[in-house]
Amino acid sequence: MIERRRLLKIAATGIAASVATPFVGRTGWAATPTHTLKLTFADTQSHPLYDVLKRFADAVAMRTSGAVEIQVFSLGQLGSGTNILTGLQTGIIDFCAHTSGFIDSIFPKFQVVDLPFLFSDSASAERMLDGPTGAKLLDMLPSKGIYGLGFGHWGWRVVSTIDKKAPEPADMKGLKIRVQPGAIFAATFRTLGASPVAIDLTEVYLALSQRVIDAVETPMISLAATKDDEIVNTINMTNQVYNVGVMMASKAKFDGLPKEAQDAIRAASIELTKDWRTTIAAKSDEIAQRYKAKGMAIVEPNRDDYRKATESVYAQFKDIIGADLYASVMKDAGHA
């Protein structure tokens, strides 16, 4: 009888310990997830980021022994590109990977990363994003009910057209072009004499087909993922914006998770940043080669002339961005 009581006491102690520390010391997968969360991103399932985000979800599940399950949804499944962020703020959506152009509408200061021809290469962009200036940008988000978990890359934004080659800035005049909602994108193309139109990514294919627009400025990867490359036949490699991606969490939902789950998600987000960037870089090169082999016109524009032609955009947004943040970014990007 004494031995039986001793065994029951040991068992009870073990159960209490497992309840107190649900993610510590587990060696196997949980039978069912304790938390099921929704993650969406601003592109289609054909986009390589979809697989990157699934690997992120797998990493979170592994780190939490299956207690946290993250379901990955593509653009349109949980809302349009614009209302994804609203859903994140209200807690309807738990996580999202989105582009800086949509974040600009909530945080105007974020437009600083979308200044035209700001970065000369990926290395300079990533040094800024991974340093103190990038941390300042993420520190803005909690005030609107969002946590920033890290920066990724959607690819360099280029101008893809139906027949129109634009090696010089003057060639943009009169071009009807789809842009992201961020005001800085519209300002950039208006400065070049184009007619910018904000259309949700899911509607671009039809707009191109019906010639409502005759150009779109997206990374080449998005061009392939949305099948817009079935309509456009000319890619002007302007590389006007290093298209920053941000992995974000609903503050309300994230704060409601156990600390162990929060730590696991943050750790997996660090891994995600590297996977996201390297995957996009490799796939961008792959798609560029595919387009060349396909016979699409790949135009190398005069970027110095484009940069000079859009310098006035900087002055338009300097006060909105704020003097301190503007100066930090200019210095990090090599403009000061």
Coordinates of C-alpha atoms in Angstrom, one line a residue:
M1 CA 0.0 0.0 0.0
I2 CA 2.9 2.4 0.9
E3 CA 4.5 1.6 -2.5
R4 CA 1.3 2.3 -4.4
R5 CA 0.8 5.6 -2.6
R6 CA 4.4 6.6 -3.4
L7 CA 3.9 5.8 -7.1
L8 CA 0.7 7.9 -7.2
K9 CA 2.5 10.8 -5.6
I10 CA 5.3 10.6 -8.1
A11 CA 2.8 10.5 -11.0
A12 CA 0.8 13.5 -9.6
T13 CA 4.1 15.5 -9.3
G14 CA 5.0 14.7 -12.9
I15 CA 1.6 15.8 -14.2
A16 CA 1.8 19.1 -12.3
A17 CA 5.2 19.7 -13.7
S18 CA 4.1 19.1 -17.3
V19 CA 1.2 21.5 -16.9
A20 CA 3.4 24.2 -15.5
T21 CA 6.0 23.9 -18.3
P22 CA 4.1 22.6 -21.4
F23 CA 6.9 23.0 -23.9
V24 CA 9.9 22.0 -21.7
G25 CA 11.2 18.5 -21.7
R26 CA 8.8 17.1 -24.3
T27 CA 10.4 14.6 -26.6
G28 CA 7.4 13.7 -28.8
W29 CA 4.7 15.5 -30.8
A30 CA 1.6 16.6 -28.9
A31 CA -1.4 14.5 -29.8
T32 CA -3.4 17.6 -30.7
P33 CA -2.3 21.3 -31.0
T34 CA -3.1 23.5 -28.0
H35 CA -3.1 26.6 -30.3
T36 CA -4.1 26.7 -33.9
L37 CA -3.2 30.0 -35.6
K38 CA -3.7 31.5 -39.1
L39 CA -0.9 33.0 -41.2
T40 CA -1.5 34.6 -44.5
F41 CA 0.7 36.4 -47.0
A42 CA 0.4 38.8 -49.9
D43 CA 0.7 36.4 -52.9
T44 CA -0.5 33.2 -54.4
Q45 CA 0.4 29.6 -53.5
S46 CA 2.6 29.5 -56.6
H47 CA 4.9 32.0 -55.0
P48 CA 8.0 30.5 -53.4
L49 CA 7.3 32.3 -50.2
Y50 CA 4.4 29.8 -49.6
D51 CA 6.8 27.0 -49.1
V52 CA 9.1 29.2 -47.0
L53 CA 6.1 29.9 -44.7
K54 CA 5.2 26.3 -44.5
R55 CA 8.7 25.6 -43.3
F56 CA 8.3 28.3 -40.7
A57 CA 5.1 26.6 -39.5
D58 CA 6.9 23.3 -39.3
A59 CA 9.7 24.9 -37.3
V60 CA 7.2 26.4 -34.8
A61 CA 5.5 23.0 -34.5
M62 CA 8.8 21.3 -33.9
R63 CA 10.0 23.8 -31.3
T64 CA 6.7 23.5 -29.4
S65 CA 6.4 19.7 -29.7
G66 CA 3.3 20.2 -31.9
A67 CA 1.5 22.3 -29.4
V68 CA 1.3 25.3 -31.8
E69 CA 0.0 24.7 -35.3
I70 CA 0.2 27.5 -37.9
Q71 CA -2.0 27.2 -40.9
V72 CA -0.7 29.0 -44.0
F73 CA -3.2 30.8 -46.3
S74 CA -2.5 32.7 -49.6
L75 CA -3.8 36.1 -50.8
G76 CA -7.6 36.2 -51.1
Q77 CA -8.3 33.3 -48.7
L78 CA -8.5 35.5 -45.6
G79 CA -8.9 38.9 -47.4
S80 CA -7.4 41.3 -49.9
G81 CA -3.9 42.7 -49.6
T82 CA -5.3 45.8 -47.9
N83 CA -7.6 44.2 -45.3
I84 CA -5.0 41.6 -44.2
L85 CA -3.4 44.2 -42.0
T86 CA -6.8 45.3 -40.6
G87 CA -7.5 41.6 -39.7
L88 CA -4.1 41.5 -38.0
Q89 CA -4.9 44.5 -35.9
T90 CA -8.2 43.1 -34.8
G91 CA -6.9 39.6 -34.2
I92 CA -9.0 38.0 -36.9
I93 CA -5.6 37.0 -38.5
D94 CA -2.8 35.8 -36.3
F95 CA 0.2 36.3 -38.5
C96 CA 1.0 37.7 -41.9
A97 CA 3.9 38.2 -44.2
H98 CA 3.3 41.4 -46.1
T99 CA 5.1 44.0 -48.2
S100 CA 6.2 47.4 -47.0
G101 CA 4.0 49.1 -49.5
F102 CA 0.8 48.0 -47.7
I103 CA 2.3 48.8 -44.3
D104 CA 2.9 52.4 -45.5
S105 CA -0.9 53.1 -45.3
I106 CA -0.9 52.4 -41.6
F107 CA 2.6 53.6 -40.7
P108 CA 3.6 56.5 -43.2
K109 CA 7.1 56.5 -41.8
F110 CA 7.6 53.0 -43.2
Q111 CA 7.7 54.6 -46.7
V112 CA 11.3 55.4 -46.2
V113 CA 12.3 51.8 -47.3
D114 CA 10.3 52.4 -50.6
L115 CA 12.1 55.5 -51.7
P116 CA 13.0 55.0 -55.3
F117 CA 16.5 53.7 -56.0
L118 CA 17.4 53.9 -52.3
F119 CA 19.5 50.8 -52.2
S120 CA 22.2 49.8 -54.7
D121 CA 22.2 46.2 -53.8
S122 CA 20.6 43.6 -51.4
A123 CA 23.6 43.7 -49.0
S124 CA 23.1 47.4 -48.3
A125 CA 19.4 47.0 -47.7
E126 CA 19.8 44.0 -45.4
R127 CA 22.5 45.8 -43.3
M128 CA 20.0 48.6 -42.7
L129 CA 17.1 46.3 -42.0
D130 CA 19.1 44.1 -39.6
G131 CA 20.7 47.0 -37.7
P132 CA 19.4 49.7 -35.3
T133 CA 17.4 51.5 -38.1
G134 CA 15.5 48.4 -38.9
A135 CA 14.8 47.9 -35.2
K136 CA 13.3 51.4 -35.1
L137 CA 10.9 50.6 -37.9
L138 CA 9.7 47.4 -36.1
D139 CA 9.4 49.3 -32.8
M140 CA 6.6 51.4 -34.5
L141 CA 4.3 48.5 -35.0
P142 CA 3.1 47.6 -31.5
S143 CA 1.3 51.0 -31.2
K144 CA -1.1 49.8 -33.9
G145 CA -1.6 46.3 -32.4
I146 CA 1.1 44.6 -34.4
Y147 CA 4.5 43.0 -33.7
G148 CA 7.2 42.9 -36.3
L149 CA 9.1 39.6 -36.1
G150 CA 11.6 40.2 -38.9
F151 CA 12.4 41.4 -42.4
G152 CA 12.3 39.3 -45.6
H153 CA 12.5 40.2 -49.2
W154 CA 9.9 40.0 -52.0
G155 CA 12.4 40.7 -54.7
W156 CA 13.5 43.8 -56.6
R157 CA 10.5 45.6 -58.1
V158 CA 10.7 45.9 -61.9
V159 CA 8.4 47.4 -64.5
S160 CA 6.8 44.8 -66.8
T161 CA 4.8 46.0 -69.8
I162 CA 2.8 45.0 -72.8
D163 CA 5.3 45.8 -75.6
K164 CA 6.7 49.0 -74.0
K165 CA 10.5 49.2 -73.6
A166 CA 11.6 51.9 -71.1
P167 CA 15.4 52.2 -71.0
E168 CA 15.1 55.9 -70.2
P169 CA 12.9 57.8 -67.7
A170 CA 11.1 59.6 -70.5
D171 CA 9.8 56.3 -71.8
M172 CA 7.5 56.0 -68.8
K173 CA 5.4 59.0 -69.9
G174 CA 1.8 58.1 -70.3
L175 CA 2.2 54.5 -69.1
K176 CA -0.8 53.2 -67.2
I177 CA 0.8 51.2 -64.4
R178 CA -0.5 49.2 -61.4
V179 CA 1.2 50.2 -58.2
Q180 CA 0.9 49.2 -54.5
P181 CA -1.3 51.3 -52.3
G182 CA 1.6 53.2 -50.6
A183 CA 1.6 56.8 -51.6
I184 CA 5.3 56.8 -52.4
F185 CA 4.7 54.3 -55.3
A186 CA 2.2 56.6 -56.9
A187 CA 4.4 59.6 -56.4
T188 CA 7.4 57.9 -58.0
F189 CA 5.6 57.0 -61.2
R190 CA 3.7 60.3 -61.4
T191 CA 7.1 62.0 -61.2
L192 CA 8.2 59.9 -64.2
G193 CA 5.1 61.0 -66.1
A194 CA 3.2 57.7 -65.8
S195 CA -0.4 57.2 -64.7
P196 CA -0.3 55.0 -61.5
V197 CA -3.3 52.9 -60.6
A198 CA -3.8 51.1 -57.3
I199 CA -5.3 47.6 -58.0
D200 CA -5.3 44.6 -55.7
L201 CA -2.8 41.9 -56.9
T202 CA -5.7 39.4 -57.5
E203 CA -7.2 41.8 -60.1
V204 CA -4.1 42.7 -62.1
Y205 CA -4.3 39.8 -64.6
L206 CA -7.8 40.9 -65.7
A207 CA -6.8 44.5 -65.8
L208 CA -3.8 43.7 -68.0
S209 CA -6.0 41.5 -70.3
Q210 CA -8.5 44.3 -70.8
R211 CA -5.8 46.9 -71.2
V212 CA -7.2 48.9 -68.2
I213 CA -3.4 49.1 -67.4
D214 CA -0.5 48.4 -69.7
A215 CA 2.1 47.8 -67.1
V216 CA 2.7 46.4 -63.6
E217 CA 5.6 47.1 -61.2
T218 CA 6.2 43.9 -59.1
P219 CA 9.1 41.6 -58.5
M220 CA 9.6 39.0 -61.3
I221 CA 8.7 36.3 -58.9
S222 CA 5.2 37.8 -58.3
L223 CA 4.8 38.2 -62.1
A224 CA 5.3 34.4 -62.4
A225 CA 3.2 33.5 -59.4
T226 CA 0.2 35.5 -60.6
K227 CA 0.6 34.3 -64.3
D228 CA 0.8 38.0 -65.4
D229 CA 3.7 36.8 -67.5
E230 CA 1.2 35.3 -69.8
I231 CA 0.2 38.9 -70.9
V232 CA 3.3 41.1 -70.5
N233 CA 6.2 40.4 -72.7
T234 CA 8.7 43.1 -71.7
I235 CA 10.5 43.4 -68.4
N236 CA 12.3 46.7 -67.7
M237 CA 14.9 45.8 -65.0
T238 CA 14.5 49.1 -63.2
N239 CA 15.1 47.6 -59.7
Q240 CA 13.6 50.8 -58.3
V241 CA 12.7 49.3 -54.9
Y242 CA 14.2 46.5 -52.7
N243 CA 10.8 45.2 -51.9
V244 CA 10.9 44.8 -48.1
G245 CA 8.8 42.0 -46.6
V246 CA 7.8 42.0 -43.0
M247 CA 6.7 39.0 -40.9
M248 CA 4.1 40.3 -38.4
A249 CA 1.9 39.0 -35.6
S250 CA -1.3 40.2 -34.1
K251 CA -0.2 41.8 -30.8
A252 CA -3.4 40.7 -29.0
K253 CA -3.0 37.1 -30.1
F254 CA 0.7 36.9 -29.6
D255 CA 0.4 38.3 -26.0
G256 CA -2.1 35.7 -25.2
L257 CA 0.2 32.8 -26.0
P258 CA 2.4 31.1 -23.3
K259 CA 5.9 32.6 -23.1
E260 CA 7.4 29.3 -24.3
A261 CA 5.3 29.5 -27.5
Q262 CA 6.2 33.2 -28.0
D263 CA 9.9 32.3 -27.6
A264 CA 9.6 29.5 -30.1
I265 CA 7.9 31.7 -32.7
R266 CA 10.5 34.4 -32.3
A267 CA 13.3 31.9 -32.7
A268 CA 11.7 30.4 -35.8
S269 CA 11.3 33.9 -37.2
I270 CA 15.0 34.4 -37.1
E271 CA 15.4 31.2 -39.2
L272 CA 12.6 32.4 -41.5
T273 CA 14.5 35.7 -42.4
K274 CA 17.5 33.8 -43.8
D275 CA 15.3 31.2 -45.6
W276 CA 13.1 33.9 -47.1
R277 CA 15.9 36.0 -48.4
T278 CA 18.0 33.1 -49.9
T279 CA 15.0 31.5 -51.4
I280 CA 13.8 34.7 -53.1
A281 CA 17.3 35.4 -54.4
A282 CA 17.7 32.0 -55.9
K283 CA 14.2 31.9 -57.4
S284 CA 14.6 35.4 -58.9
D285 CA 17.7 34.3 -60.8
E286 CA 15.9 31.1 -61.9
I287 CA 12.9 33.1 -63.3
A288 CA 15.1 35.7 -65.0
Q289 CA 16.9 32.8 -66.9
R290 CA 13.6 31.3 -67.7
Y291 CA 12.3 34.5 -69.2
K292 CA 15.4 35.0 -71.3
A293 CA 15.1 31.5 -72.6
K294 CA 11.4 32.1 -73.4
G295 CA 12.4 35.1 -75.5
M296 CA 10.8 37.8 -73.4
A297 CA 12.4 41.3 -73.9
I298 CA 14.7 42.0 -70.9
V299 CA 15.6 45.6 -70.8
E300 CA 18.5 47.0 -68.8
P301 CA 17.6 50.7 -68.2
N302 CA 19.8 53.6 -67.3
R303 CA 19.3 53.5 -63.6
D304 CA 21.4 56.6 -62.9
D305 CA 19.1 58.6 -65.1
Y306 CA 16.1 57.1 -63.3
R307 CA 17.5 57.8 -59.9
K308 CA 18.1 61.5 -60.9
A309 CA 14.6 61.7 -62.4
T310 CA 13.0 60.6 -59.1
E311 CA 15.1 62.6 -56.7
S312 CA 12.3 65.0 -56.0
V313 CA 10.3 62.2 -54.4
Y314 CA 12.7 62.2 -51.5
A315 CA 11.9 65.8 -50.7
Q316 CA 8.1 65.1 -50.9
F317 CA 8.3 62.5 -48.2
K318 CA 11.1 63.6 -46.0
D319 CA 8.9 65.4 -43.5
I320 CA 6.4 62.5 -43.4
I321 CA 9.2 60.1 -42.6
G322 CA 10.8 62.4 -40.0
A323 CA 14.2 64.0 -39.9
D324 CA 15.9 61.4 -37.6
L325 CA 14.7 58.3 -39.3
Y326 CA 15.3 59.8 -42.8
A327 CA 18.9 60.7 -41.8
S328 CA 19.5 57.2 -40.4
V329 CA 18.3 55.5 -43.5
M330 CA 20.2 57.8 -45.8
K331 CA 23.4 57.1 -43.9
D332 CA 22.9 53.3 -43.8
A333 CA 22.0 53.3 -47.5
G334 CA 25.2 55.2 -48.4
H335 CA 23.5 58.5 -49.4
A336 CA 25.0 60.6 -46.6

